[in-house]
Structure formats: C-alpha cells, structure tokens
PDB file of C-alpha atoms in Angstrom:
ATOM      1  CA  MET A 969     122.052 118.591  -5.716  1.00  0.00           C
ATOM      2  CA  SER A 970     122.024 118.623  -9.527  1.00  0.00           C
ATOM      3  CA  PRO A 971     125.860 119.006  -9.777  1.00  0.00           C
ATOM      4  CA  LEU A 972     126.249 115.690  -7.922  1.00  0.00           C
ATOM      5  CA  VAL A 973     123.677 114.050 -10.195  1.00  0.00           C
ATOM      6  CA  ALA A 974     125.544 115.334 -13.260  1.00  0.00           C
ATOM      7  CA  ARG A 975     128.904 114.129 -11.913  1.00  0.00           C
ATOM      8  CA  LEU A 976     127.727 110.631 -10.950  1.00  0.00           C
ATOM      9  CA  GLY A 977     125.611 110.336 -14.091  1.00  0.00           C
ATOM     10  CA  GLY A 978     128.740 111.017 -16.106  1.00  0.00           C
ATOM     11  CA  ARG A 979     130.421 108.034 -14.444  1.00  0.00           C
ATOM     12  CA  ILE A 980     127.645 105.407 -14.547  1.00  0.00           C
ATOM     13  CA  ALA A 981     124.328 105.386 -16.406  1.00  0.00           C
ATOM     14  CA  LEU A 982     121.652 106.353 -13.880  1.00  0.00           C
ATOM     15  CA  SER A 983     117.926 105.839 -14.308  1.00  0.00           C
ATOM     16  CA  LYS A 984     115.368 108.607 -13.796  1.00  0.00           C
ATOM     17  CA  GLU A 985     114.535 106.994 -10.463  1.00  0.00           C
ATOM     18  CA  ASP A 986     118.205 106.997  -9.419  1.00  0.00           C
ATOM     19  CA  LYS A 987     118.530 110.684 -10.291  1.00  0.00           C
ATOM     20  CA  ALA A 988     115.319 111.550  -8.457  1.00  0.00           C
ATOM     21  CA  ALA A 989     116.566 109.680  -5.373  1.00  0.00           C
ATOM     22  CA  LEU A 990     119.817 111.667  -5.409  1.00  0.00           C
ATOM     23  CA  LEU A 991     117.931 114.948  -5.741  1.00  0.00           C
ATOM     24  CA  ALA A 992     115.692 113.938  -2.830  1.00  0.00           C
ATOM     25  CA  LEU A 993     118.593 113.358  -0.418  1.00  0.00           C
ATOM     26  CA  PRO A 994     118.150 115.474   2.720  1.00  0.00           C
ATOM     27  CA  HIS A 995     120.747 118.229   2.817  1.00  0.00           C
ATOM     28  CA  SER A 996     121.539 121.713   4.010  1.00  0.00           C
ATOM     29  CA  VAL A 997     123.388 124.317   1.938  1.00  0.00           C
ATOM     30  CA  ARG A 998     125.845 126.946   3.109  1.00  0.00           C
ATOM     31  CA  THR A 999     127.836 129.625   1.347  1.00  0.00           C
ATOM     32  CA  VAL A1000     131.556 129.922   2.118  1.00  0.00           C
ATOM     33  CA  GLN A1001     133.572 133.027   1.268  1.00  0.00           C
ATOM     34  CA  PRO A1002     137.047 132.965  -0.350  1.00  0.00           C
ATOM     35  CA  GLY A1003     139.720 132.118   2.212  1.00  0.00           C
ATOM     36  CA  ASP A1004     137.280 130.563   4.683  1.00  0.00           C
ATOM     37  CA  TYR A1005     137.440 126.868   5.518  1.00  0.00           C
ATOM     38  CA  VAL A1006     134.904 124.279   4.466  1.00  0.00           C
ATOM     39  CA  ILE A1007     136.692 121.532   6.399  1.00  0.00           C
ATOM     40  CA  ARG A1008     139.510 121.829   8.923  1.00  0.00           C
ATOM     41  CA  GLU A1009     142.086 119.205   9.813  1.00  0.00           C
ATOM     42  CA  GLY A1010     140.760 117.110  12.689  1.00  0.00           C
ATOM     43  CA  ASP A1011     137.087 117.852  12.006  1.00  0.00           C
ATOM     44  CA  ILE A1012     134.834 114.838  12.360  1.00  0.00           C
ATOM     45  CA  ALA A1013     132.156 115.215   9.710  1.00  0.00           C
ATOM     46  CA  HIS A1014     128.837 113.461  10.141  1.00  0.00           C
ATOM     47  CA  SER A1015     127.826 114.706   6.703  1.00  0.00           C
ATOM     48  CA  CYS A1016     129.191 114.151   3.224  1.00  0.00           C
ATOM     49  CA  HIS A1017     130.073 117.551   1.741  1.00  0.00           C
ATOM     50  CA  VAL A1018     129.267 118.144  -1.940  1.00  0.00           C
ATOM     51  CA  LEU A1019     130.648 121.201  -3.729  1.00  0.00           C
ATOM     52  CA  LEU A1020     127.733 122.736  -5.642  1.00  0.00           C
ATOM     53  CA  SER A1021     129.542 125.739  -7.140  1.00  0.00           C
ATOM     54  CA  GLY A1022     132.930 127.453  -7.099  1.00  0.00           C
ATOM     55  CA  PHE A1023     136.430 126.124  -6.419  1.00  0.00           C
ATOM     56  CA  THR A1024     138.194 124.942  -3.271  1.00  0.00           C
ATOM     57  CA  HIS A1025     141.671 123.609  -2.646  1.00  0.00           C
ATOM     58  CA  ARG A1026     142.863 120.894  -0.291  1.00  0.00           C
ATOM     59  CA  HIS A1027     146.064 121.429   1.677  1.00  0.00           C
ATOM     60  CA  ARG A1028     148.168 120.334   4.613  1.00  0.00           C
ATOM     61  CA  MET A1029     150.330 122.400   6.914  1.00  0.00           C
ATOM     62  CA  SER A1030     153.804 121.333   7.963  1.00  0.00           C
ATOM     63  CA  ALA A1031     155.097 121.638  11.514  1.00  0.00           C
ATOM     64  CA  TYR A1032     157.059 124.669  10.270  1.00  0.00           C
ATOM     65  CA  GLY A1033     153.959 126.487   9.036  1.00  0.00           C
ATOM     66  CA  THR A1034     154.434 125.897   5.306  1.00  0.00           C
ATOM     67  CA  ARG A1035     151.446 124.970   3.169  1.00  0.00           C
ATOM     68  CA  HIS A1036     151.286 122.254   0.528  1.00  0.00           C
ATOM     69  CA  ILE A1037     148.247 122.316  -1.758  1.00  0.00           C
ATOM     70  CA  LEU A1038     147.269 118.733  -2.575  1.00  0.00           C
ATOM     71  CA  GLY A1039     144.411 119.211  -5.007  1.00  0.00           C
ATOM     72  CA  ILE A1040     141.659 121.390  -6.428  1.00  0.00           C
ATOM     73  CA  HIS A1041     137.948 120.689  -6.212  1.00  0.00           C
ATOM     74  CA  GLY A1042     135.213 121.941  -8.532  1.00  0.00           C
ATOM     75  CA  GLU A1043     131.484 121.668  -9.041  1.00  0.00           C
ATOM     76  CA  GLY A1044     130.046 118.264  -8.178  1.00  0.00           C
ATOM     77  CA  ASP A1045     133.045 117.034  -6.184  1.00  0.00           C
ATOM     78  CA  LEU A1046     132.738 115.103  -2.921  1.00  0.00           C
ATOM     79  CA  LEU A1047     134.915 116.919  -0.385  1.00  0.00           C
ATOM     80  CA  ASN A1048     135.037 114.035   2.085  1.00  0.00           C
ATOM     81  CA  LEU A1049     134.345 110.326   1.912  1.00  0.00           C
ATOM     82  CA  PRO A1050     131.122 108.889   3.376  1.00  0.00           C
ATOM     83  CA  THR A1051     132.484 106.567   6.067  1.00  0.00           C
ATOM     84  CA  LEU A1052     131.014 105.028   9.183  1.00  0.00           C
ATOM     85  CA  PRO A1053     132.134 105.660  11.798  1.00  0.00           C
ATOM     86  CA  PRO A1054     133.096 109.196  10.645  1.00  0.00           C
ATOM     87  CA  LEU A1055     136.868 109.711  10.585  1.00  0.00           C
ATOM     88  CA  PRO A1056     138.818 112.881  11.468  1.00  0.00           C
ATOM     89  CA  ALA A1057     139.758 114.984   8.444  1.00  0.00           C
ATOM     90  CA  GLU A1058     143.460 114.717   7.607  1.00  0.00           C
ATOM     91  CA  ASP A1059     143.747 118.026   5.773  1.00  0.00           C
ATOM     92  CA  PHE A1060     142.106 121.408   5.204  1.00  0.00           C
ATOM     93  CA  VAL A1061     139.608 122.293   2.470  1.00  0.00           C
ATOM     94  CA  GLN A1062     139.571 126.041   1.837  1.00  0.00           C
ATOM     95  CA  ALA A1063     137.429 128.149  -0.525  1.00  0.00           C
ATOM     96  CA  LEU A1064     139.257 129.719  -3.465  1.00  0.00           C
ATOM     97  CA  THR A1065     136.111 131.490  -4.687  1.00  0.00           C
ATOM     98  CA  VAL A1066     132.661 131.991  -3.222  1.00  0.00           C
ATOM     99  CA  VAL A1067     131.368 128.432  -2.960  1.00  0.00           C
ATOM    100  CA  GLN A1068     128.144 126.684  -2.092  1.00  0.00           C
ATOM    101  CA  VAL A1069     128.426 123.406  -0.215  1.00  0.00           C
ATOM    102  CA  ALA A1070     125.701 120.866   0.492  1.00  0.00           C
ATOM    103  CA  ALA A1071     125.966 118.735   3.624  1.00  0.00           C
ATOM    104  CA  VAL A1072     124.230 115.346   3.285  1.00  0.00           C
ATOM    105  CA  PRO A1073     124.006 113.004   6.300  1.00  0.00           C
ATOM    106  CA  ILE A1074     126.436 110.151   5.751  1.00  0.00           C
ATOM    107  CA  GLU A1075     123.860 107.575   6.826  1.00  0.00           C
ATOM    108  CA  ASP A1076     121.538 108.698   4.034  1.00  0.00           C
ATOM    109  CA  VAL A1077     124.289 108.544   1.396  1.00  0.00           C
ATOM    110  CA  LEU A1078     125.297 105.017   2.407  1.00  0.00           C
ATOM    111  CA  ALA A1079     121.689 103.820   2.685  1.00  0.00           C
ATOM    112  CA  LEU A1080     120.940 105.109  -0.816  1.00  0.00           C
ATOM    113  CA  SER A1081     124.065 103.475  -2.258  1.00  0.00           C
ATOM    114  CA  ARG A1082     122.949 100.147  -0.781  1.00  0.00           C
ATOM    115  CA  ALA A1083     119.341 100.507  -1.940  1.00  0.00           C
ATOM    116  CA  ARG A1084     120.305 101.555  -5.491  1.00  0.00           C
ATOM    117  CA  PRO A1085     123.341  99.637  -6.794  1.00  0.00           C
ATOM    118  CA  ALA A1086     123.860 101.989  -9.761  1.00  0.00           C
ATOM    119  CA  ILE A1087     124.343 104.899  -7.349  1.00  0.00           C
ATOM    120  CA  GLY A1088     126.713 102.801  -5.235  1.00  0.00           C
ATOM    121  CA  ASN A1089     128.730 101.923  -8.347  1.00  0.00           C
ATOM    122  CA  ALA A1090     128.799 105.570  -9.429  1.00  0.00           C
ATOM    123  CA  LEU A1091     130.062 106.676  -6.006  1.00  0.00           C
ATOM    124  CA  TRP A1092     132.741 103.966  -6.058  1.00  0.00           C
ATOM    125  CA  THR A1093     133.802 104.973  -9.567  1.00  0.00           C
ATOM    126  CA  GLU A1094     133.958 108.650  -8.561  1.00  0.00           C
ATOM    127  CA  MET A1095     136.133 107.874  -5.546  1.00  0.00           C
ATOM    128  CA  SER A1096     138.416 105.707  -7.701  1.00  0.00           C
ATOM    129  CA  ALA A1097     138.757 108.590 -10.167  1.00  0.00           C
ATOM    130  CA  GLU A1098     139.745 110.935  -7.322  1.00  0.00           C
ATOM    131  CA  VAL A1099     142.489 108.499  -6.319  1.00  0.00           C
ATOM    132  CA  SER A1100     143.744 108.614  -9.915  1.00  0.00           C
ATOM    133  CA  VAL A1101     143.728 112.427  -9.813  1.00  0.00           C
ATOM    134  CA  PHE A1102     145.745 112.465  -6.586  1.00  0.00           C
ATOM    135  CA  ARG A1103     148.300 110.115  -8.143  1.00  0.00           C
ATOM    136  CA  ALA A1104     148.565 112.496 -11.075  1.00  0.00           C
ATOM    137  CA  TRP A1105     149.354 115.307  -8.622  1.00  0.00           C
ATOM    138  CA  ILE A1106     152.159 113.241  -7.088  1.00  0.00           C
ATOM    139  CA  SER A1107     153.599 112.558 -10.535  1.00  0.00           C
ATOM    140  CA  ASN A1108     153.262 116.235 -11.438  1.00  0.00           C
ATOM    141  CA  MET A1109     155.302 117.297  -8.420  1.00  0.00           C
ATOM    142  CA  GLY A1110     157.957 114.640  -8.784  1.00  0.00           C
ATOM    143  CA  ARG A1111     158.659 114.214 -12.486  1.00  0.00           C
ATOM    144  CA  ARG A1112     157.867 117.393 -14.432  1.00  0.00           C
ATOM    145  CA  ASP A1113     159.698 120.649 -14.946  1.00  0.00           C
ATOM    146  CA  ALA A1114     158.131 124.016 -14.054  1.00  0.00           C
ATOM    147  CA  ARG A1115     156.421 124.452 -17.439  1.00  0.00           C
ATOM    148  CA  GLY A1116     154.968 120.951 -17.303  1.00  0.00           C
ATOM    149  CA  ARG A1117     153.700 121.341 -13.735  1.00  0.00           C
ATOM    150  CA  ILE A1118     151.747 124.510 -14.463  1.00  0.00           C
ATOM    151  CA  ALA A1119     150.534 123.160 -17.811  1.00  0.00           C
ATOM    152  CA  HIS A1120     149.167 120.062 -16.055  1.00  0.00           C
ATOM    153  CA  LEU A1121     147.397 122.224 -13.477  1.00  0.00           C
ATOM    154  CA  PHE A1122     145.857 124.389 -16.202  1.00  0.00           C
ATOM    155  CA  CYS A1123     144.659 121.250 -17.993  1.00  0.00           C
ATOM    156  CA  GLU A1124     142.924 120.102 -14.816  1.00  0.00           C
ATOM    157  CA  LEU A1125     141.211 123.479 -14.470  1.00  0.00           C
ATOM    158  CA  VAL A1126     140.000 123.183 -18.066  1.00  0.00           C
ATOM    159  CA  MET A1127     138.554 119.718 -17.372  1.00  0.00           C
ATOM    160  CA  ARG A1128     136.809 120.962 -14.247  1.00  0.00           C
ATOM    161  CA  SER A1129     135.324 123.847 -16.239  1.00  0.00           C
ATOM    162  CA  TYR A1130     134.474 121.767 -19.338  1.00  0.00           C
ATOM    163  CA  PRO A1131     133.515 118.226 -18.233  1.00  0.00           C
ATOM    164  CA  ALA A1132     133.204 117.076 -21.855  1.00  0.00           C
ATOM    165  CA  GLY A1133     136.822 118.100 -22.470  1.00  0.00           C
ATOM    166  CA  GLY A1134     138.808 121.099 -23.602  1.00  0.00           C
ATOM    167  CA  SER A1135     139.149 122.520 -27.099  1.00  0.00           C
ATOM    168  CA  ASP A1136     141.242 125.051 -28.963  1.00  0.00           C
ATOM    169  CA  GLY A1137     140.414 128.549 -27.732  1.00  0.00           C
ATOM    170  CA  CYS A1138     138.735 127.467 -24.498  1.00  0.00           C
ATOM    171  CA  THR A1139     139.125 129.820 -21.543  1.00  0.00           C
ATOM    172  CA  VAL A1140     139.193 129.452 -17.764  1.00  0.00           C
ATOM    173  CA  THR A1141     139.273 131.925 -14.919  1.00  0.00           C
ATOM    174  CA  LEU A1142     142.272 131.086 -12.756  1.00  0.00           C
ATOM    175  CA  PRO A1143     140.985 130.695  -9.169  1.00  0.00           C
ATOM    176  CA  LEU A1144     144.472 130.501  -7.625  1.00  0.00           C
ATOM    177  CA  SER A1145     146.826 133.367  -6.872  1.00  0.00           C
ATOM    178  CA  GLN A1146     150.482 133.039  -7.833  1.00  0.00           C
ATOM    179  CA  ALA A1147     151.269 132.206  -4.185  1.00  0.00           C
ATOM    180  CA  GLU A1148     148.713 129.389  -4.325  1.00  0.00           C
ATOM    181  CA  LEU A1149     150.103 128.198  -7.659  1.00  0.00           C
ATOM    182  CA  ALA A1150     153.498 128.057  -5.971  1.00  0.00           C
ATOM    183  CA  ASP A1151     152.144 125.956  -3.090  1.00  0.00           C
ATOM    184  CA  ALA A1152     150.429 123.632  -5.580  1.00  0.00           C
ATOM    185  CA  THR A1153     153.520 123.096  -7.746  1.00  0.00           C
ATOM    186  CA  GLY A1154     156.362 123.186  -5.207  1.00  0.00           C
ATOM    187  CA  MET A1155     157.895 126.368  -6.608  1.00  0.00           C
ATOM    188  CA  THR A1156     158.513 129.889  -5.397  1.00  0.00           C
ATOM    189  CA  THR A1157     156.199 132.708  -6.449  1.00  0.00           C
ATOM    190  CA  VAL A1158     159.081 134.241  -8.425  1.00  0.00           C
ATOM    191  CA  HIS A1159     159.537 130.987 -10.343  1.00  0.00           C
ATOM    192  CA  VAL A1160     155.781 130.753 -10.977  1.00  0.00           C
ATOM    193  CA  ASN A1161     155.712 134.307 -12.328  1.00  0.00           C
ATOM    194  CA  ARG A1162     158.655 133.601 -14.616  1.00  0.00           C
ATOM    195  CA  THR A1163     157.134 130.333 -15.839  1.00  0.00           C
ATOM    196  CA  LEU A1164     153.780 131.947 -16.653  1.00  0.00           C
ATOM    197  CA  LYS A1165     155.602 134.507 -18.788  1.00  0.00           C
ATOM    198  CA  ILE A1166     157.503 131.727 -20.599  1.00  0.00           C
ATOM    199  CA  LEU A1167     154.280 129.777 -21.266  1.00  0.00           C
ATOM    200  CA  GLU A1168     152.751 132.920 -22.711  1.00  0.00           C
ATOM    201  CA  GLN A1169     155.800 133.746 -24.825  1.00  0.00           C
ATOM    202  CA  GLU A1170     155.845 130.194 -26.217  1.00  0.00           C
ATOM    203  CA  GLY A1171     152.158 130.400 -27.152  1.00  0.00           C
ATOM    204  CA  PHE A1172     150.835 127.767 -24.758  1.00  0.00           C
ATOM    205  CA  ILE A1173     148.524 130.271 -23.052  1.00  0.00           C
ATOM    206  CA  ARG A1174     147.243 133.805 -23.426  1.00  0.00           C
ATOM    207  CA  ARG A1175     146.554 135.829 -20.299  1.00  0.00           C
ATOM    208  CA  GLN A1176     144.341 138.726 -19.423  1.00  0.00           C
ATOM    209  CA  ARG A1177     144.711 139.111 -15.683  1.00  0.00           C
ATOM    210  CA  ARG A1178     143.252 135.844 -14.315  1.00  0.00           C
ATOM    211  CA  ARG A1179     141.597 134.911 -17.579  1.00  0.00           C
ATOM    212  CA  ILE A1180     143.563 132.113 -19.288  1.00  0.00           C
ATOM    213  CA  MET A1181     142.926 131.177 -22.920  1.00  0.00           C
ATOM    214  CA  ILE A1182     144.281 127.943 -24.399  1.00  0.00           C
ATOM    215  CA  PRO A1183     145.094 128.433 -28.125  1.00  0.00           C
ATOM    216  CA  ASP A1184     146.018 124.766 -28.733  1.00  0.00           C
ATOM    217  CA  TRP A1185     144.472 122.290 -26.294  1.00  0.00           C
ATOM    218  CA  ARG A1186     146.398 119.224 -27.499  1.00  0.00           C
ATOM    219  CA  ARG A1187     149.724 121.074 -27.360  1.00  0.00           C
ATOM    220  CA  LEU A1188     149.117 122.120 -23.743  1.00  0.00           C
ATOM    221  CA  LYS A1189     148.168 118.556 -22.812  1.00  0.00           C
ATOM    222  CA  GLU A1190     151.348 117.233 -24.375  1.00  0.00           C
ATOM    223  CA  LEU A1191     153.454 119.719 -22.417  1.00  0.00           C
ATOM    224  CA  GLY A1192     151.758 118.726 -19.151  1.00  0.00           C
ATOM    225  CA  ASP A1193     151.641 115.001 -20.048  1.00  0.00           C
ATOM    226  CA  PHE A1194     147.979 115.289 -19.123  1.00  0.00           C
ATOM    227  CA  ARG A1195     145.571 112.350 -19.332  1.00  0.00           C
ATOM    228  CA  ALA A1196     141.928 113.398 -19.284  1.00  0.00           C
ATOM    229  CA  SER A1197     140.472 109.942 -18.630  1.00  0.00           C
ATOM    230  CA  ALA A1198     140.254 110.421 -14.834  1.00  0.00           C
ATOM    231  CA  TRP A1199     137.900 113.356 -15.374  1.00  0.00           C
ATOM    232  CA  THR A1200     135.852 112.024 -18.289  1.00  0.00           C
ATOM    233  CA  GLY A1201     135.839 108.313 -17.446  1.00  0.00           C
ATOM    234  CA  ARG A1202     137.063 107.503 -20.957  1.00  0.00           C
ATOM    235  CA  ARG A1203     140.232 107.801 -22.984  1.00  0.00           C
ATOM    236  CA  ASP A1204     140.566 111.028 -24.900  1.00  0.00           C
ATOM    237  CA  ARG A1205     140.904 110.744 -28.680  1.00  0.00           C
ATOM    238  CA  ASP A1206     144.155 112.712 -28.551  1.00  0.00           C
ATOM    239  CA  GLU A1207     145.549 110.198 -26.042  1.00  0.00           C
ATOM    240  CA  ASP A1208     144.844 107.369 -28.493  1.00  0.00           C
ATOM    241  CA  VAL A1209     146.578 109.314 -31.261  1.00  0.00           C
ATOM    242  CA  ALA A1210     149.593 109.937 -29.005  1.00  0.00           C
ATOM    243  CA  GLN A1211     149.780 106.212 -28.196  1.00  0.00           C
ATOM    244  CA  ALA A1212     149.705 105.395 -31.911  1.00  0.00           C
ATOM    245  CA  ASP A1213     152.466 107.917 -32.624  1.00  0.00           C
TER     246      ASP A1213
END
C-alpha cells in the first residue's frame, strides 16, 4: 500500500501513525494483464481499488461501439470512489500495462478517514485533484489543436512518472498505442501518426519506439497549456513565470 501512502502524503502532511494506519489497511492484491479489465461498467464494487503499479485507462463505450478514453491512471491512484452504499461503475477501467491492484474494503477506508482526520482530508484533496484532472481532459478535447492535445497528454504522463515534476531530458515509456491515443484525443489514428511526426520534427519530443524523451519540458507544457498543480498540489514555478509574462 506504499504507493497510496506516498500519494496521500504528497497531498496532506501525514504523521507516522497515519502512514502506519494506511499500510495496515486490510487488502488483497491481484495482477491484471494488458487489455484485461480492472472494473467494468455496471460493476458494484464493495472495495476501493488502488493502483499499485502500471497504467490503466478509463473509457466509455457508445451505443455504436465506439470507445472514448476519459483518463489515464498511474501508481497510487484510486480507481473508484469509496461510497456507501456502493454505486454501479459508470465506465470501464482497463489495464494498459501489467498492473497490480489492491482492493480495500470500503468500510475500512471510510472508518479510517473518520478516525484520522488528516487521512480524511488527504482523501478529499486527492478526489478534488482528480476532478481537476478530468476538467483538464474536457478542455483538452474541446479547445486545443492536435499538437496541443497530444502535448497535454504527454505532460500528464510525465507527471505520473515523475511526481515531483518534469525536467529537460526526462523520458517516459508511452503506455498507449496510436489507436488508444486517437481514442483519448478525439482524432483518427492517421492524424495521431501525422501529429507525432510533426511534434518530433519541431523538436518537442524525440522518439525511439514507445520511448518518449522531452528535450524542453517548459516548451512542451506551453504547447499543451499544461498546468501541473493538479498533480503536485502546488503551482509550478514555470506557471508563475508564465503568469508574470
């Protein structure tokens, strides 16, 4: 459960006792292979699912069989909200890589959040940050061109790989195929392929198969109009500079 402790501890200062209580939560762990589902639409979960390693994506299916990817989840993320009574899942959560998922009884999560206010505040702050991330996805789909959409998505992957923030020369392994990138950005696979080539030609990224290197972190963030505060819980220094400019 250490990824959850690290995530919540990055939101709110937790005492040693708080961290020990989180680590002591009863849970079971399962491994999910790429392409398999962690959660299916309509599932009623009696456990809160915590992603311990790997990447998943969240998507919905239209009545016509088309898929819309709504978000990406990484290490330490809560894949469903701890609610009582448990509510049916409204979308699918599918493994992009081999993932490990911990299932924690919802009653235990809620009881701990009531017994230890700092943990309750950290959970609330984490859920608020996820709402901010989802809003960013809506904005990305509605108000950015193709280059900006993919740049924003790459920035999110950097933040999920480097919780302290990206830097010049940082690298990520792209967990999504070009078809999945298309479903996440509202484009065709042909358009995604063309846009990746343009981003590389313009020096925003360097590619070696699925390995993506970011030569200039601030420049990529500016292209994607990316705000890192939802991931870090604080304003990024570059964002303050941009505001001053």
